[in-house]
Short mmCIF file of C-alpha atoms and ligand atoms in Angstrom, two decimals:
data_model
loop_
_atom_site.label_atom_id
_atom_site.label_comp_id
_atom_site.label_asym_id
_atom_site.label_seq_id
_atom_site.Cartn_x
_atom_site.Cartn_y
_atom_site.Cartn_z
CA MET A 1378 -100.39 0.12 48.76
CA ASN A 1379 -100.22 -3.40 47.23
CA LYS A 1380 -97.69 -6.07 48.17
CA ARG A 1381 -95.31 -5.42 45.28
CA THR A 1382 -94.87 -1.69 45.84
CA LYS A 1383 -94.36 -2.44 49.60
CA GLN A 1384 -91.46 -4.74 48.80
CA LYS A 1385 -89.97 -2.20 46.48
CA ASP A 1386 -90.30 0.44 49.10
CA VAL A 1387 -88.49 -1.71 51.73
CA ARG A 1388 -85.72 -2.49 49.32
CA SER A 1389 -85.11 1.12 48.32
CA LYS A 1390 -85.05 2.07 51.99
CA MET A 1391 -82.52 -0.61 52.73
CA ILE A 1392 -80.26 0.42 49.84
CA PHE A 1393 -80.46 3.98 51.11
CA SER A 1394 -79.40 3.08 54.64
CA LYS A 1395 -76.61 0.90 53.33
CA GLY A 1396 -75.22 3.94 51.40
CA MET A 1397 -75.61 6.03 54.50
CA ILE A 1398 -73.60 3.49 56.47
CA ILE A 1399 -70.84 3.41 53.89
CA MET A 1400 -70.77 7.24 53.81
CA ILE A 1401 -70.66 7.45 57.61
CA ALA A 1402 -67.87 4.83 57.70
CA ALA A 1403 -65.89 6.67 55.04
CA ALA A 1404 -66.32 9.97 56.93
CA VAL A 1405 -65.14 8.37 60.22
CA VAL A 1406 -62.04 7.01 58.44
CA ILE A 1407 -61.21 10.36 56.80
CA VAL A 1408 -61.61 12.17 60.06
CA SER A 1409 -59.51 9.60 61.96
CA ILE A 1410 -56.73 9.95 59.27
CA ILE A 1411 -56.85 13.76 59.57
CA VAL A 1412 -56.81 13.59 63.40
CA TYR A 1413 -54.01 11.01 63.33
CA PHE A 1414 -51.71 13.16 61.12
CA GLY A 1415 -52.72 16.30 62.87
CA MET A 1416 -51.78 14.79 66.29
CA ARG A 1417 -48.59 13.40 64.77
CA SER A 1418 -47.57 16.81 63.37
CA LEU A 1419 -48.25 18.38 66.78
CA THR A 1420 -46.11 15.77 68.59
CA PRO A 1421 -42.52 16.83 69.19
CA VAL A 1422 -40.01 14.20 67.98
CA ASN A 1423 -38.61 14.01 71.54
CA GLY A 1424 -42.09 13.84 73.18
CA ASN A 1425 -44.96 11.42 73.10
CA SER A 1426 -48.10 13.67 73.18
CA PRO A 1427 -49.32 16.55 71.02
CA VAL A 1428 -48.40 20.01 72.17
CA PHE A 1429 -50.87 22.83 71.49
CA ALA A 1430 -48.47 25.73 71.52
CA ALA A 1431 -46.83 28.01 69.01
CA PRO A 1432 -43.17 26.97 68.53
CA THR A 1433 -40.12 29.17 68.16
CA ASN A 1434 -39.31 28.90 64.54
CA THR A 1435 -35.78 28.64 63.17
CA PHE A 1436 -35.24 28.72 59.41
CA ILE A 1437 -31.98 27.35 58.08
CA LYS A 1438 -30.78 26.46 54.60
CA ALA A 1439 -28.07 24.21 53.27
CA THR A 1440 -25.98 26.06 50.64
CA TYR A 1441 -22.90 25.64 48.58
CA SER A 1442 -20.54 28.28 47.31
CA PRO A 1443 -16.94 27.83 45.98
CA GLN A 1444 -15.77 30.25 48.77
CA SER A 1445 -17.45 28.69 51.77
CA GLY A 1446 -18.09 25.18 50.45
CA TYR A 1447 -21.09 23.35 51.97
CA THR A 1448 -22.53 25.20 54.92
CA PHE A 1449 -25.68 25.76 56.92
CA THR A 1450 -26.73 29.22 56.43
CA SER A 1451 -29.22 31.41 58.29
CA GLN A 1452 -32.35 31.84 56.36
CA SER A 1453 -34.31 34.06 58.77
CA THR A 1454 -35.31 33.42 62.24
CA SER A 1455 -37.99 34.60 64.67
CA SER A 1456 -37.52 38.12 65.90
CA GLY A 1457 -35.58 39.06 68.94
CA ARG A 1458 -32.92 36.85 70.64
CA ASN A 1459 -32.87 34.38 67.80
CA SER A 1460 -32.59 36.91 64.94
CA LEU A 1461 -29.35 36.60 62.80
CA PRO A 1462 -28.47 38.28 59.53
CA VAL A 1463 -29.65 36.31 56.55
CA GLY A 1464 -26.78 34.62 54.96
CA TYR A 1465 -24.85 34.06 58.11
CA ASN A 1466 -22.95 30.84 57.98
CA SER A 1467 -23.17 28.06 60.57
CA PRO A 1468 -25.63 30.07 62.63
CA THR A 1469 -25.87 29.30 66.36
CA ILE A 1470 -29.51 28.43 67.26
CA THR A 1471 -30.47 29.79 70.63
CA LEU A 1472 -33.40 28.48 72.47
CA LYS A 1473 -34.92 28.72 75.97
CA GLN A 1474 -34.96 25.57 78.10
CA GLY A 1475 -38.35 23.91 77.93
CA GLU A 1476 -39.65 25.71 74.88
CA LEU A 1477 -41.21 24.17 71.88
CA ALA A 1478 -39.11 24.68 68.80
CA SER A 1479 -39.59 24.05 65.22
CA ILE A 1480 -36.67 23.94 62.82
CA HIS A 1481 -37.31 24.42 59.18
CA MET A 1482 -34.57 23.21 56.91
CA ILE A 1483 -34.35 23.80 53.17
CA ASN A 1484 -31.73 22.59 50.71
CA GLU A 1485 -30.85 25.44 48.33
CA ASP A 1486 -27.78 23.61 46.95
CA THR A 1487 -28.11 22.30 43.38
CA THR A 1488 -25.01 20.09 43.77
CA SER A 1489 -25.84 17.75 46.68
CA LYS A 1490 -28.35 16.34 49.11
CA HIS A 1491 -28.22 17.53 52.70
CA ASN A 1492 -29.78 16.60 56.07
CA LEU A 1493 -29.89 18.17 59.44
CA ASN A 1494 -29.43 16.39 62.78
CA ILE A 1495 -29.59 17.40 66.43
CA ASP A 1496 -28.95 14.13 68.24
CA ALA A 1497 -29.65 15.62 71.70
CA PHE A 1498 -33.31 16.22 70.73
CA ASN A 1499 -33.85 13.35 68.28
CA VAL A 1500 -34.01 15.71 65.29
CA HIS A 1501 -33.16 14.04 62.08
CA THR A 1502 -34.36 15.23 58.63
CA LYS A 1503 -34.42 13.11 55.52
CA ASP A 1504 -31.75 13.56 52.85
CA LEU A 1505 -33.26 16.58 51.15
CA GLY A 1506 -32.71 17.12 47.45
CA TYR A 1507 -32.56 20.51 45.84
CA PHE A 1508 -35.35 22.74 47.09
CA GLN A 1509 -36.84 20.15 49.33
CA SER A 1510 -37.62 21.21 52.80
CA GLN A 1511 -38.63 19.49 56.13
CA SER A 1512 -39.83 21.03 59.45
CA ILE A 1513 -39.24 19.25 62.73
CA LEU A 1514 -40.90 20.01 65.98
CA PHE A 1515 -39.01 19.25 69.24
CA VAL A 1516 -38.80 20.42 72.83
CA ALA A 1517 -35.60 22.03 73.98
CA ASN A 1518 -35.84 19.99 77.19
CA LYS A 1519 -32.30 20.28 78.49
CA ALA A 1520 -29.89 23.18 78.84
CA GLY A 1521 -26.49 23.11 77.30
CA SER A 1522 -24.65 23.32 74.01
CA PHE A 1523 -25.48 20.76 71.41
CA PRO A 1524 -24.02 20.26 67.92
CA TYR A 1525 -26.23 20.13 64.87
CA TYR A 1526 -24.66 18.67 61.62
CA CYS A 1527 -25.17 17.10 58.22
CA THR A 1528 -24.15 13.44 58.07
CA ILE A 1529 -23.19 13.77 54.30
CA HIS A 1530 -20.80 16.69 54.91
CA PRO A 1531 -18.87 16.61 58.21
CA GLU A 1532 -17.83 20.25 57.67
CA MET A 1533 -21.47 21.26 57.89
CA LYS A 1534 -22.01 21.84 61.55
CA GLY A 1535 -23.19 24.34 64.13
CA VAL A 1536 -24.32 24.72 67.61
CA VAL A 1537 -27.71 24.77 69.47
CA ILE A 1538 -27.54 26.61 72.78
CA VAL A 1539 -30.34 26.00 75.17
CA GLN A 1540 -30.31 28.28 78.11
CU1 LIG B 536 -24.72 18.52 53.70
#
């Protein structure tokens, strides 16, 4: 091997390893982002560490009808103690103390934005437009009866019972 090809060989090796470093760095960044958002989505809004457990799901929708006005309406809930007929207005959400809960809210009202708040558990959705939805994970960490409500429509309210 003469001097010139040796130099070329070294240079191409360096370029290759630089590319590898960039690829590894990019992979690390991507994995970190995935882990960060994964951890964040597993962290209850009233907790500070991720919880690896299946939550009790409650599905609720915001609706409007000329008869009942703006209301929260039961969409469907997990089976058993928390099951309510679909379409039930201002459903009471029943949870067990200490359990992980996920509330899934969807706005099915074409006429207005809505949000859902449970102050006791730091649950606050964004103002959701038509057919926007948001899920919030929280821990039902205290027993009692707590209101949930929409800040835009004071008449939209219900109760969360933790027992
Ligand atoms: Cu509302």
